[in-house]
Amino acid sequence: QQQVKQSPQSLIVQKGGISIINCAYENTAFDYFPWYQQFPGKGPALLIAIRPDVSEKKEGRFTISFNKSAKQFSLHIMDSQPGDSATYFCAASMAGGTSYGKLTFGQGTILTVHP
Amino acid sequence: DADVTQTPRNRITKTGKRIMLECSQTKGHDRMYWYRQDPGLGLRLIYYSFDVKDINKGEISDGYSVSRQAQAKFSLSLESAIPNQTALYFCATSDRTGDRQPQHFGDGTRLSIL
């Protein structure tokens, strides 16, 4: 049972364009939503994260938009660059109990940015 | 040197063999995790350990076992490997301070079971 659903599975964008990756979750107990970036041959690394008390968080060219009522969040990459080509994972976690510190990941999106 | 080191990086073996994947970390983190990555399925949690004496099953623990030999070492075993365990395996660590610490991943072990 996939509690975090991510789309699209793959995405091709031209250099300078905007890349958008979407995630939806079902469990309303989730209260922390990070995005991880993975380059070929490497492990994932934290890119940016948001809590549900804000609707948007921006770090450089990367922005998370969060819609609590729709149980959706998305990653926007502005001015996409070839160096952004990677696999992106959304994730979610909840505080407390046996789930403390555990992440549930989406299926991943392979982003290719053409020069 | 990498903070989270996985060995081996690649392994090809046969059905029925016992396999051990090892993870060591120099970050001083208490929490360690094992995931497998499959195309289209993302990362799925196999086992996790919040300290040396605490081992917990993740969402796909069947067919796997783990050992936390020390704070810095967490190994994953496949007692009798089967082809559908062919995947990319990742170890990760996180700090125990607070509940929103990032997980730090190793570079993975690519395991192929013939």
mmCIF file with all atom_site columns, C-alpha atoms in Angstrom:
data_model
loop_
_atom_site.group_PDB
_atom_site.id
_atom_site.type_symbol
_atom_site.label_atom_id
_atom_site.label_alt_id
_atom_site.label_comp_id
_atom_site.label_asym_id
_atom_site.label_entity_id
_atom_site.label_seq_id
_atom_site.pdbx_PDB_ins_code
_atom_site.Cartn_x
_atom_site.Cartn_y
_atom_site.Cartn_z
_atom_site.occupancy
_atom_site.B_iso_or_equiv
_atom_site.pdbx_formal_charge
_atom_site.auth_seq_id
_atom_site.auth_comp_id
_atom_site.auth_asym_id
_atom_site.auth_atom_id
_atom_site.pdbx_PDB_model_num
ATOM 1   C CA . GLN A 1 1   ? 0.000  0.000   0.000   1.00 0.00 ? 1   GLN A CA 1
ATOM 2   C CA . GLN A 1 2   ? 1.629  3.203   -1.200  1.00 0.00 ? 2   GLN A CA 1
ATOM 3   C CA . GLN A 1 3   ? 0.759  5.970   1.219   1.00 0.00 ? 3   GLN A CA 1
ATOM 4   C CA . VAL A 1 4   ? 2.551  8.647   -0.819  1.00 0.00 ? 4   VAL A CA 1
ATOM 5   C CA . LYS A 1 5   ? 1.854  8.751   -4.538  1.00 0.00 ? 5   LYS A CA 1
ATOM 6   C CA . GLN A 1 6   ? 4.237  10.648  -6.811  1.00 0.00 ? 6   GLN A CA 1
ATOM 7   C CA . SER A 1 7   ? 3.879  11.771  -10.405 1.00 0.00 ? 7   SER A CA 1
ATOM 8   C CA . PRO A 1 8   ? 5.059  11.878  -13.093 1.00 0.00 ? 8   PRO A CA 1
ATOM 9   C CA . GLN A 1 9   ? 7.377  8.871   -13.185 1.00 0.00 ? 9   GLN A CA 1
ATOM 10  C CA . SER A 1 10  ? 9.643  10.712  -15.618 1.00 0.00 ? 10  SER A CA 1
ATOM 11  C CA . LEU A 1 11  ? 9.925  14.288  -16.808 1.00 0.00 ? 11  LEU A CA 1
ATOM 12  C CA . ILE A 1 12  ? 11.879 15.965  -19.595 1.00 0.00 ? 12  ILE A CA 1
ATOM 13  C CA . VAL A 1 13  ? 12.389 19.718  -19.468 1.00 0.00 ? 13  VAL A CA 1
ATOM 14  C CA . GLN A 1 14  ? 14.398 22.156  -21.516 1.00 0.00 ? 14  GLN A CA 1
ATOM 15  C CA . LYS A 1 15  ? 17.113 24.220  -19.871 1.00 0.00 ? 15  LYS A CA 1
ATOM 16  C CA . GLY A 1 16  ? 15.568 27.291  -18.291 1.00 0.00 ? 16  GLY A CA 1
ATOM 17  C CA . GLY A 1 17  ? 12.133 25.746  -17.984 1.00 0.00 ? 17  GLY A CA 1
ATOM 18  C CA . ILE A 1 18  ? 10.116 24.925  -14.881 1.00 0.00 ? 18  ILE A CA 1
ATOM 19  C CA . SER A 1 19  ? 10.038 21.363  -13.564 1.00 0.00 ? 19  SER A CA 1
ATOM 20  C CA . ILE A 1 20  ? 7.025  20.365  -11.485 1.00 0.00 ? 20  ILE A CA 1
ATOM 21  C CA . ILE A 1 21  ? 6.695  17.123  -9.539  1.00 0.00 ? 21  ILE A CA 1
ATOM 22  C CA . ASN A 1 22  ? 3.564  16.296  -7.601  1.00 0.00 ? 22  ASN A CA 1
ATOM 23  C CA . CYS A 1 23  ? 2.860  14.137  -4.572  1.00 0.00 ? 23  CYS A CA 1
ATOM 24  C CA . ALA A 1 24  ? -0.336 13.158  -2.789  1.00 0.00 ? 24  ALA A CA 1
ATOM 25  C CA . TYR A 1 25  ? -0.713 11.506  0.576   1.00 0.00 ? 25  TYR A CA 1
ATOM 26  C CA . GLU A 1 26  ? -3.546 9.792   2.400   1.00 0.00 ? 26  GLU A CA 1
ATOM 27  C CA . ASN A 1 27  ? -2.523 9.705   6.041   1.00 0.00 ? 27  ASN A CA 1
ATOM 28  C CA . THR A 1 28  ? -3.525 12.969  7.728   1.00 0.00 ? 28  THR A CA 1
ATOM 29  C CA . ALA A 1 29  ? -1.129 12.183  10.571  1.00 0.00 ? 29  ALA A CA 1
ATOM 30  C CA . PHE A 1 30  ? 1.815  13.022  8.307   1.00 0.00 ? 30  PHE A CA 1
ATOM 31  C CA . ASP A 1 31  ? 3.273  16.332  9.407   1.00 0.00 ? 31  ASP A CA 1
ATOM 32  C CA . TYR A 1 32  ? 6.644  16.644  7.728   1.00 0.00 ? 32  TYR A CA 1
ATOM 33  C CA . PHE A 1 33  ? 7.284  16.521  3.981   1.00 0.00 ? 33  PHE A CA 1
ATOM 34  C CA . PRO A 1 34  ? 10.864 16.395  2.683   1.00 0.00 ? 34  PRO A CA 1
ATOM 35  C CA . TRP A 1 35  ? 12.139 16.056  -0.857  1.00 0.00 ? 35  TRP A CA 1
ATOM 36  C CA . TYR A 1 36  ? 15.253 14.030  -1.621  1.00 0.00 ? 36  TYR A CA 1
ATOM 37  C CA . GLN A 1 37  ? 17.466 14.302  -4.707  1.00 0.00 ? 37  GLN A CA 1
ATOM 38  C CA . GLN A 1 38  ? 19.438 11.338  -6.037  1.00 0.00 ? 38  GLN A CA 1
ATOM 39  C CA . PHE A 1 39  ? 22.169 11.452  -8.666  1.00 0.00 ? 39  PHE A CA 1
ATOM 40  C CA . PRO A 1 40  ? 23.196 8.292   -10.555 1.00 0.00 ? 40  PRO A CA 1
ATOM 41  C CA . GLY A 1 41  ? 25.409 6.033   -8.469  1.00 0.00 ? 41  GLY A CA 1
ATOM 42  C CA . LYS A 1 42  ? 24.702 7.976   -5.290  1.00 0.00 ? 42  LYS A CA 1
ATOM 43  C CA . GLY A 1 43  ? 22.316 7.761   -2.405  1.00 0.00 ? 43  GLY A CA 1
ATOM 44  C CA . PRO A 1 44  ? 19.449 10.228  -1.978  1.00 0.00 ? 44  PRO A CA 1
ATOM 45  C CA . ALA A 1 45  ? 20.186 13.494  -0.182  1.00 0.00 ? 45  ALA A CA 1
ATOM 46  C CA . LEU A 1 46  ? 17.803 15.936  1.468   1.00 0.00 ? 46  LEU A CA 1
ATOM 47  C CA . LEU A 1 47  ? 16.952 18.825  -0.849  1.00 0.00 ? 47  LEU A CA 1
ATOM 48  C CA . ILE A 1 48  ? 14.214 20.793  0.886   1.00 0.00 ? 48  ILE A CA 1
ATOM 49  C CA . ALA A 1 49  ? 11.439 20.121  3.397   1.00 0.00 ? 49  ALA A CA 1
ATOM 50  C CA . ILE A 1 50  ? 8.191  21.684  4.609   1.00 0.00 ? 50  ILE A CA 1
ATOM 51  C CA . ARG A 1 51  ? 5.826  21.413  7.547   1.00 0.00 ? 51  ARG A CA 1
ATOM 52  C CA . PRO A 1 52  ? 2.055  21.747  7.001   1.00 0.00 ? 52  PRO A CA 1
ATOM 53  C CA . ASP A 1 53  ? 1.785  25.017  8.926   1.00 0.00 ? 53  ASP A CA 1
ATOM 54  C CA . VAL A 1 54  ? 3.073  26.881  5.853   1.00 0.00 ? 54  VAL A CA 1
ATOM 55  C CA . SER A 1 55  ? 1.845  26.733  2.266   1.00 0.00 ? 55  SER A CA 1
ATOM 56  C CA . GLU A 1 56  ? 5.154  27.386  0.544   1.00 0.00 ? 56  GLU A CA 1
ATOM 57  C CA . LYS A 1 57  ? 8.870  27.148  1.186   1.00 0.00 ? 57  LYS A CA 1
ATOM 58  C CA . LYS A 1 58  ? 11.530 28.432  -1.162  1.00 0.00 ? 58  LYS A CA 1
ATOM 59  C CA . GLU A 1 59  ? 15.259 27.733  -1.226  1.00 0.00 ? 59  GLU A CA 1
ATOM 60  C CA . GLY A 1 60  ? 17.005 29.190  -4.232  1.00 0.00 ? 60  GLY A CA 1
ATOM 61  C CA . ARG A 1 61  ? 15.451 27.775  -7.384  1.00 0.00 ? 61  ARG A CA 1
ATOM 62  C CA . PHE A 1 62  ? 13.571 25.068  -5.455  1.00 0.00 ? 62  PHE A CA 1
ATOM 63  C CA . THR A 1 63  ? 10.093 25.666  -4.030  1.00 0.00 ? 63  THR A CA 1
ATOM 64  C CA . ILE A 1 64  ? 7.702  23.353  -2.208  1.00 0.00 ? 64  ILE A CA 1
ATOM 65  C CA . SER A 1 65  ? 4.011  24.185  -2.463  1.00 0.00 ? 65  SER A CA 1
ATOM 66  C CA . PHE A 1 66  ? 1.746  22.540  0.099   1.00 0.00 ? 66  PHE A CA 1
ATOM 67  C CA . ASN A 1 67  ? -2.038 22.152  0.015   1.00 0.00 ? 67  ASN A CA 1
ATOM 68  C CA . LYS A 1 68  ? -3.193 20.650  3.300   1.00 0.00 ? 68  LYS A CA 1
ATOM 69  C CA . SER A 1 69  ? -6.890 20.411  2.416   1.00 0.00 ? 69  SER A CA 1
ATOM 70  C CA . ALA A 1 70  ? -6.103 18.524  -0.795  1.00 0.00 ? 70  ALA A CA 1
ATOM 71  C CA . LYS A 1 71  ? -3.368 16.464  0.877   1.00 0.00 ? 71  LYS A CA 1
ATOM 72  C CA . GLN A 1 72  ? -0.986 17.351  -1.909  1.00 0.00 ? 72  GLN A CA 1
ATOM 73  C CA . PHE A 1 73  ? 2.442  18.919  -2.182  1.00 0.00 ? 73  PHE A CA 1
ATOM 74  C CA . SER A 1 74  ? 4.685  19.661  -5.090  1.00 0.00 ? 74  SER A CA 1
ATOM 75  C CA . LEU A 1 75  ? 8.263  20.548  -5.951  1.00 0.00 ? 75  LEU A CA 1
ATOM 76  C CA . HIS A 1 76  ? 8.906  23.348  -8.426  1.00 0.00 ? 76  HIS A CA 1
ATOM 77  C CA . ILE A 1 77  ? 12.366 23.795  -9.935  1.00 0.00 ? 77  ILE A CA 1
ATOM 78  C CA . MET A 1 78  ? 12.680 27.184  -11.567 1.00 0.00 ? 78  MET A CA 1
ATOM 79  C CA . ASP A 1 79  ? 15.194 27.864  -14.353 1.00 0.00 ? 79  ASP A CA 1
ATOM 80  C CA . SER A 1 80  ? 15.955 24.143  -14.571 1.00 0.00 ? 80  SER A CA 1
ATOM 81  C CA . GLN A 1 81  ? 19.556 23.290  -15.395 1.00 0.00 ? 81  GLN A CA 1
ATOM 82  C CA . PRO A 1 82  ? 21.190 20.152  -16.826 1.00 0.00 ? 82  PRO A CA 1
ATOM 83  C CA . GLY A 1 83  ? 22.849 19.697  -13.437 1.00 0.00 ? 83  GLY A CA 1
ATOM 84  C CA . ASP A 1 84  ? 19.373 19.253  -11.923 1.00 0.00 ? 84  ASP A CA 1
ATOM 85  C CA . SER A 1 85  ? 18.975 16.002  -13.874 1.00 0.00 ? 85  SER A CA 1
ATOM 86  C CA . ALA A 1 86  ? 18.420 13.420  -11.147 1.00 0.00 ? 86  ALA A CA 1
ATOM 87  C CA . THR A 1 87  ? 15.774 11.286  -9.508  1.00 0.00 ? 87  THR A CA 1
ATOM 88  C CA . TYR A 1 88  ? 13.562 13.136  -7.042  1.00 0.00 ? 88  TYR A CA 1
ATOM 89  C CA . PHE A 1 89  ? 11.663 11.512  -4.198  1.00 0.00 ? 89  PHE A CA 1
ATOM 90  C CA . CYS A 1 90  ? 8.984  13.074  -2.082  1.00 0.00 ? 90  CYS A CA 1
ATOM 91  C CA . ALA A 1 91  ? 8.500  11.674  1.396   1.00 0.00 ? 91  ALA A CA 1
ATOM 92  C CA . ALA A 1 92  ? 6.375  12.076  4.489   1.00 0.00 ? 92  ALA A CA 1
ATOM 93  C CA . SER A 1 93  ? 6.717  11.323  8.162   1.00 0.00 ? 93  SER A CA 1
ATOM 94  C CA . MET A 1 94  ? 4.690  11.651  11.324  1.00 0.00 ? 94  MET A CA 1
ATOM 95  C CA . ALA A 1 95  ? 5.658  12.520  14.843  1.00 0.00 ? 95  ALA A CA 1
ATOM 96  C CA . GLY A 1 96  ? 5.389  10.260  17.817  1.00 0.00 ? 96  GLY A CA 1
ATOM 97  C CA . GLY A 1 97  ? 4.780  6.611   18.558  1.00 0.00 ? 97  GLY A CA 1
ATOM 98  C CA . THR A 1 98  ? 6.379  3.798   16.614  1.00 0.00 ? 98  THR A CA 1
ATOM 99  C CA . SER A 1 99  ? 6.542  5.925   13.466  1.00 0.00 ? 99  SER A CA 1
ATOM 100 C CA . TYR A 1 100 ? 8.901  8.429   15.036  1.00 0.00 ? 100 TYR A CA 1
ATOM 101 C CA . GLY A 1 101 ? 11.604 9.384   12.536  1.00 0.00 ? 101 GLY A CA 1
ATOM 102 C CA . LYS A 1 102 ? 10.424 7.015   9.796   1.00 0.00 ? 102 LYS A CA 1
ATOM 103 C CA . LEU A 1 103 ? 10.004 8.248   6.237   1.00 0.00 ? 103 LEU A CA 1
ATOM 104 C CA . THR A 1 104 ? 7.479  6.985   3.696   1.00 0.00 ? 104 THR A CA 1
ATOM 105 C CA . PHE A 1 105 ? 8.756  7.685   0.183   1.00 0.00 ? 105 PHE A CA 1
ATOM 106 C CA . GLY A 1 106 ? 6.965  8.272   -3.095  1.00 0.00 ? 106 GLY A CA 1
ATOM 107 C CA . GLN A 1 107 ? 7.804  6.273   -6.208  1.00 0.00 ? 107 GLN A CA 1
ATOM 108 C CA . GLY A 1 108 ? 10.355 8.738   -7.562  1.00 0.00 ? 108 GLY A CA 1
ATOM 109 C CA . THR A 1 109 ? 10.564 10.969  -10.636 1.00 0.00 ? 109 THR A CA 1
ATOM 110 C CA . ILE A 1 110 ? 13.431 10.821  -13.104 1.00 0.00 ? 110 ILE A CA 1
ATOM 111 C CA . LEU A 1 111 ? 14.074 14.390  -14.263 1.00 0.00 ? 111 LEU A CA 1
ATOM 112 C CA . THR A 1 112 ? 16.079 15.049  -17.412 1.00 0.00 ? 112 THR A CA 1
ATOM 113 C CA . VAL A 1 113 ? 16.960 18.637  -18.295 1.00 0.00 ? 113 VAL A CA 1
ATOM 114 C CA . HIS A 1 114 ? 18.099 19.072  -21.885 1.00 0.00 ? 114 HIS A CA 1
ATOM 115 C CA . PRO A 1 115 ? 20.675 21.770  -22.680 1.00 0.00 ? 115 PRO A CA 1
ATOM 116 C CA . ASP B 2 1   ? 35.884 9.602   3.189   1.00 0.00 ? 1   ASP B CA 1
ATOM 117 C CA . ALA B 2 2   ? 32.184 8.884   3.044   1.00 0.00 ? 2   ALA B CA 1
ATOM 118 C CA . ASP B 2 3   ? 30.209 9.326   6.259   1.00 0.00 ? 3   ASP B CA 1
ATOM 119 C CA . VAL B 2 4   ? 28.017 6.294   5.471   1.00 0.00 ? 4   VAL B CA 1
ATOM 120 C CA . THR B 2 5   ? 29.871 3.416   3.817   1.00 0.00 ? 5   THR B CA 1
ATOM 121 C CA . GLN B 2 6   ? 28.199 0.400   2.287   1.00 0.00 ? 6   GLN B CA 1
ATOM 122 C CA . THR B 2 7   ? 30.002 -2.784  1.284   1.00 0.00 ? 7   THR B CA 1
ATOM 123 C CA . PRO B 2 8   ? 30.030 -4.357  -1.168  1.00 0.00 ? 8   PRO B CA 1
ATOM 124 C CA . ARG B 2 9   ? 28.987 -1.822  -3.826  1.00 0.00 ? 9   ARG B CA 1
ATOM 125 C CA . ASN B 2 10  ? 28.004 -4.553  -6.254  1.00 0.00 ? 10  ASN B CA 1
ATOM 126 C CA . ARG B 2 11  ? 27.235 -8.231  -5.750  1.00 0.00 ? 11  ARG B CA 1
ATOM 127 C CA . ILE B 2 12  ? 26.040 -10.968 -8.055  1.00 0.00 ? 12  ILE B CA 1
ATOM 128 C CA . THR B 2 13  ? 25.015 -14.234 -6.465  1.00 0.00 ? 13  THR B CA 1
ATOM 129 C CA . LYS B 2 14  ? 22.827 -17.268 -6.952  1.00 0.00 ? 14  LYS B CA 1
ATOM 130 C CA . THR B 2 15  ? 19.424 -18.218 -5.633  1.00 0.00 ? 15  THR B CA 1
ATOM 131 C CA . GLY B 2 16  ? 19.596 -19.835 -2.207  1.00 0.00 ? 16  GLY B CA 1
ATOM 132 C CA . LYS B 2 17  ? 22.857 -18.225 -1.126  1.00 0.00 ? 17  LYS B CA 1
ATOM 133 C CA . ARG B 2 18  ? 23.222 -16.304 2.115   1.00 0.00 ? 18  ARG B CA 1
ATOM 134 C CA . ILE B 2 19  ? 24.179 -12.684 1.582   1.00 0.00 ? 19  ILE B CA 1
ATOM 135 C CA . MET B 2 20  ? 25.279 -10.015 4.015   1.00 0.00 ? 20  MET B CA 1
ATOM 136 C CA . LEU B 2 21  ? 25.360 -6.328  3.219   1.00 0.00 ? 21  LEU B CA 1
ATOM 137 C CA . GLU B 2 22  ? 27.268 -4.129  5.584   1.00 0.00 ? 22  GLU B CA 1
ATOM 138 C CA . CYS B 2 23  ? 26.910 -0.511  6.595   1.00 0.00 ? 23  CYS B CA 1
ATOM 139 C CA . SER B 2 24  ? 29.196 1.571   8.752   1.00 0.00 ? 24  SER B CA 1
ATOM 140 C CA . GLN B 2 25  ? 28.942 5.237   9.659   1.00 0.00 ? 25  GLN B CA 1
ATOM 141 C CA . THR B 2 26  ? 31.208 7.882   11.124  1.00 0.00 ? 26  THR B CA 1
ATOM 142 C CA . LYS B 2 27  ? 28.467 10.442  11.780  1.00 0.00 ? 27  LYS B CA 1
ATOM 143 C CA . GLY B 2 28  ? 27.860 9.315   15.359  1.00 0.00 ? 28  GLY B CA 1
ATOM 144 C CA . HIS B 2 29  ? 24.143 8.873   14.668  1.00 0.00 ? 29  HIS B CA 1
ATOM 145 C CA . ASP B 2 30  ? 22.038 6.548   16.785  1.00 0.00 ? 30  ASP B CA 1
ATOM 146 C CA . ARG B 2 31  ? 19.445 5.762   14.124  1.00 0.00 ? 31  ARG B CA 1
ATOM 147 C CA . MET B 2 32  ? 20.122 3.515   11.153  1.00 0.00 ? 32  MET B CA 1
ATOM 148 C CA . TYR B 2 33  ? 17.880 2.242   8.367   1.00 0.00 ? 33  TYR B CA 1
ATOM 149 C CA . TRP B 2 34  ? 17.917 -0.230  5.508   1.00 0.00 ? 34  TRP B CA 1
ATOM 150 C CA . TYR B 2 35  ? 15.921 0.461   2.325   1.00 0.00 ? 35  TYR B CA 1
ATOM 151 C CA . ARG B 2 36  ? 15.559 -1.179  -1.030  1.00 0.00 ? 36  ARG B CA 1
ATOM 152 C CA . GLN B 2 37  ? 14.992 0.796   -4.219  1.00 0.00 ? 37  GLN B CA 1
ATOM 153 C CA . ASP B 2 38  ? 13.126 -0.651  -7.167  1.00 0.00 ? 38  ASP B CA 1
ATOM 154 C CA . PRO B 2 39  ? 12.150 1.218   -10.349 1.00 0.00 ? 39  PRO B CA 1
ATOM 155 C CA . GLY B 2 40  ? 8.642  2.604   -10.041 1.00 0.00 ? 40  GLY B CA 1
ATOM 156 C CA . LEU B 2 41  ? 8.372  1.673   -6.372  1.00 0.00 ? 41  LEU B CA 1
ATOM 157 C CA . GLY B 2 42  ? 10.664 4.230   -4.792  1.00 0.00 ? 42  GLY B CA 1
ATOM 158 C CA . LEU B 2 43  ? 12.441 3.493   -1.532  1.00 0.00 ? 43  LEU B CA 1
ATOM 159 C CA . ARG B 2 44  ? 10.876 0.997   0.830   1.00 0.00 ? 44  ARG B CA 1
ATOM 160 C CA . LEU B 2 45  ? 11.948 0.499   4.425   1.00 0.00 ? 45  LEU B CA 1
ATOM 161 C CA . ILE B 2 46  ? 13.177 -2.980  5.328   1.00 0.00 ? 46  ILE B CA 1
ATOM 162 C CA . TYR B 2 47  ? 14.407 -2.563  8.924   1.00 0.00 ? 47  TYR B CA 1
ATOM 163 C CA . TYR B 2 48  ? 15.369 0.278   11.197  1.00 0.00 ? 48  TYR B CA 1
ATOM 164 C CA . SER B 2 49  ? 17.212 0.634   14.474  1.00 0.00 ? 49  SER B CA 1
ATOM 165 C CA . PHE B 2 50  ? 16.975 3.583   16.840  1.00 0.00 ? 50  PHE B CA 1
ATOM 166 C CA . ASP B 2 51  ? 19.850 2.365   19.008  1.00 0.00 ? 51  ASP B CA 1
ATOM 167 C CA . VAL B 2 52  ? 21.970 -0.753  19.481  1.00 0.00 ? 52  VAL B CA 1
ATOM 168 C CA . LYS B 2 53  ? 19.280 -2.550  21.483  1.00 0.00 ? 53  LYS B CA 1
ATOM 169 C CA . ASP B 2 54  ? 16.329 -1.439  19.357  1.00 0.00 ? 54  ASP B CA 1
ATOM 170 C CA . ILE B 2 55  ? 15.537 -3.234  16.077  1.00 0.00 ? 55  ILE B CA 1
ATOM 171 C CA . ASN B 2 56  ? 12.245 -2.799  14.228  1.00 0.00 ? 56  ASN B CA 1
ATOM 172 C CA . LYS B 2 57  ? 10.675 -4.230  11.119  1.00 0.00 ? 57  LYS B CA 1
ATOM 173 C CA . GLY B 2 58  ? 9.831  -1.944  8.251   1.00 0.00 ? 58  GLY B CA 1
ATOM 174 C CA . GLU B 2 59  ? 7.193  -2.437  5.595   1.00 0.00 ? 59  GLU B CA 1
ATOM 175 C CA . ILE B 2 60  ? 8.982  -5.239  3.681   1.00 0.00 ? 60  ILE B CA 1
ATOM 176 C CA . SER B 2 61  ? 11.025 -7.226  6.234   1.00 0.00 ? 61  SER B CA 1
ATOM 177 C CA . ASP B 2 62  ? 10.059 -10.741 5.088   1.00 0.00 ? 62  ASP B CA 1
ATOM 178 C CA . GLY B 2 63  ? 13.115 -12.621 3.819   1.00 0.00 ? 63  GLY B CA 1
ATOM 179 C CA . TYR B 2 64  ? 15.549 -10.233 5.519   1.00 0.00 ? 64  TYR B CA 1
ATOM 180 C CA . SER B 2 65  ? 17.243 -10.000 8.908   1.00 0.00 ? 65  SER B CA 1
ATOM 181 C CA . VAL B 2 66  ? 19.518 -7.397  10.467  1.00 0.00 ? 66  VAL B CA 1
ATOM 182 C CA . SER B 2 67  ? 22.165 -7.068  13.131  1.00 0.00 ? 67  SER B CA 1
ATOM 183 C CA . ARG B 2 68  ? 23.240 -3.891  14.914  1.00 0.00 ? 68  ARG B CA 1
ATOM 184 C CA . GLN B 2 69  ? 26.744 -4.822  16.013  1.00 0.00 ? 69  GLN B CA 1
ATOM 185 C CA . ALA B 2 70  ? 27.597 -1.382  17.371  1.00 0.00 ? 70  ALA B CA 1
ATOM 186 C CA . GLN B 2 71  ? 26.346 2.160   17.151  1.00 0.00 ? 71  GLN B CA 1
ATOM 187 C CA . ALA B 2 72  ? 28.292 2.575   13.921  1.00 0.00 ? 72  ALA B CA 1
ATOM 188 C CA . LYS B 2 73  ? 27.499 -0.752  12.234  1.00 0.00 ? 73  LYS B CA 1
ATOM 189 C CA . PHE B 2 74  ? 24.246 -2.147  10.871  1.00 0.00 ? 74  PHE B CA 1
ATOM 190 C CA . SER B 2 75  ? 24.201 -5.184  8.600   1.00 0.00 ? 75  SER B CA 1
ATOM 191 C CA . LEU B 2 76  ? 21.439 -6.643  6.455   1.00 0.00 ? 76  LEU B CA 1
ATOM 192 C CA . SER B 2 77  ? 21.248 -10.355 5.683   1.00 0.00 ? 77  SER B CA 1
ATOM 193 C CA . LEU B 2 78  ? 19.350 -12.347 3.115   1.00 0.00 ? 78  LEU B CA 1
ATOM 194 C CA . GLU B 2 79  ? 19.314 -15.854 4.563   1.00 0.00 ? 79  GLU B CA 1
ATOM 195 C CA . SER B 2 80  ? 18.337 -17.566 1.312   1.00 0.00 ? 80  SER B CA 1
ATOM 196 C CA . ALA B 2 81  ? 18.390 -15.133 -1.577  1.00 0.00 ? 81  ALA B CA 1
ATOM 197 C CA . ILE B 2 82  ? 15.689 -15.231 -4.246  1.00 0.00 ? 82  ILE B CA 1
ATOM 198 C CA . PRO B 2 83  ? 15.580 -13.424 -7.616  1.00 0.00 ? 83  PRO B CA 1
ATOM 199 C CA . ASN B 2 84  ? 12.894 -10.915 -6.566  1.00 0.00 ? 84  ASN B CA 1
ATOM 200 C CA . GLN B 2 85  ? 15.331 -9.579  -3.989  1.00 0.00 ? 85  GLN B CA 1
ATOM 201 C CA . THR B 2 86  ? 17.387 -8.192  -6.858  1.00 0.00 ? 86  THR B CA 1
ATOM 202 C CA . ALA B 2 87  ? 17.445 -4.451  -6.145  1.00 0.00 ? 87  ALA B CA 1
ATOM 203 C CA . LEU B 2 88  ? 19.491 -1.472  -5.081  1.00 0.00 ? 88  LEU B CA 1
ATOM 204 C CA . TYR B 2 89  ? 19.928 -1.422  -1.298  1.00 0.00 ? 89  TYR B CA 1
ATOM 205 C CA . PHE B 2 90  ? 20.613 1.668   0.755   1.00 0.00 ? 90  PHE B CA 1
ATOM 206 C CA . CYS B 2 91  ? 21.669 2.211   4.328   1.00 0.00 ? 91  CYS B CA 1
ATOM 207 C CA . ALA B 2 92  ? 20.845 5.524   5.985   1.00 0.00 ? 92  ALA B CA 1
ATOM 208 C CA . THR B 2 93  ? 21.456 7.197   9.329   1.00 0.00 ? 93  THR B CA 1
ATOM 209 C CA . SER B 2 94  ? 19.883 10.049  11.239  1.00 0.00 ? 94  SER B CA 1
ATOM 210 C CA . ASP B 2 95  ? 20.491 11.931  14.443  1.00 0.00 ? 95  ASP B CA 1
ATOM 211 C CA . ARG B 2 96  ? 18.251 11.159  17.405  1.00 0.00 ? 96  ARG B CA 1
ATOM 212 C CA . THR B 2 97  ? 17.903 14.840  18.278  1.00 0.00 ? 97  THR B CA 1
ATOM 213 C CA . GLY B 2 98  ? 14.381 15.891  17.385  1.00 0.00 ? 98  GLY B CA 1
ATOM 214 C CA . ASP B 2 99  ? 12.085 14.114  14.987  1.00 0.00 ? 99  ASP B CA 1
ATOM 215 C CA . ARG B 2 100 ? 12.883 16.014  11.805  1.00 0.00 ? 100 ARG B CA 1
ATOM 216 C CA . GLN B 2 101 ? 16.522 15.188  11.279  1.00 0.00 ? 101 GLN B CA 1
ATOM 217 C CA . PRO B 2 102 ? 17.478 14.388  7.667   1.00 0.00 ? 102 PRO B CA 1
ATOM 218 C CA . GLN B 2 103 ? 18.475 10.893  6.765   1.00 0.00 ? 103 GLN B CA 1
ATOM 219 C CA . HIS B 2 104 ? 21.989 10.507  5.368   1.00 0.00 ? 104 HIS B CA 1
ATOM 220 C CA . PHE B 2 105 ? 22.341 7.762   2.791   1.00 0.00 ? 105 PHE B CA 1
ATOM 221 C CA . GLY B 2 106 ? 25.246 5.640   1.663   1.00 0.00 ? 106 GLY B CA 1
ATOM 222 C CA . ASP B 2 107 ? 25.891 5.157   -2.052  1.00 0.00 ? 107 ASP B CA 1
ATOM 223 C CA . GLY B 2 108 ? 24.097 1.835   -2.184  1.00 0.00 ? 108 GLY B CA 1
ATOM 224 C CA . THR B 2 109 ? 24.733 -1.820  -2.940  1.00 0.00 ? 109 THR B CA 1
ATOM 225 C CA . ARG B 2 110 ? 23.512 -3.162  -6.257  1.00 0.00 ? 110 ARG B CA 1
ATOM 226 C CA . LEU B 2 111 ? 22.504 -6.774  -5.658  1.00 0.00 ? 111 LEU B CA 1
ATOM 227 C CA . SER B 2 112 ? 21.681 -9.207  -8.453  1.00 0.00 ? 112 SER B CA 1
ATOM 228 C CA . ILE B 2 113 ? 20.378 -12.685 -7.669  1.00 0.00 ? 113 ILE B CA 1
ATOM 229 C CA . LEU B 2 114 ? 20.431 -15.153 -10.519 1.00 0.00 ? 114 LEU B CA 1
#
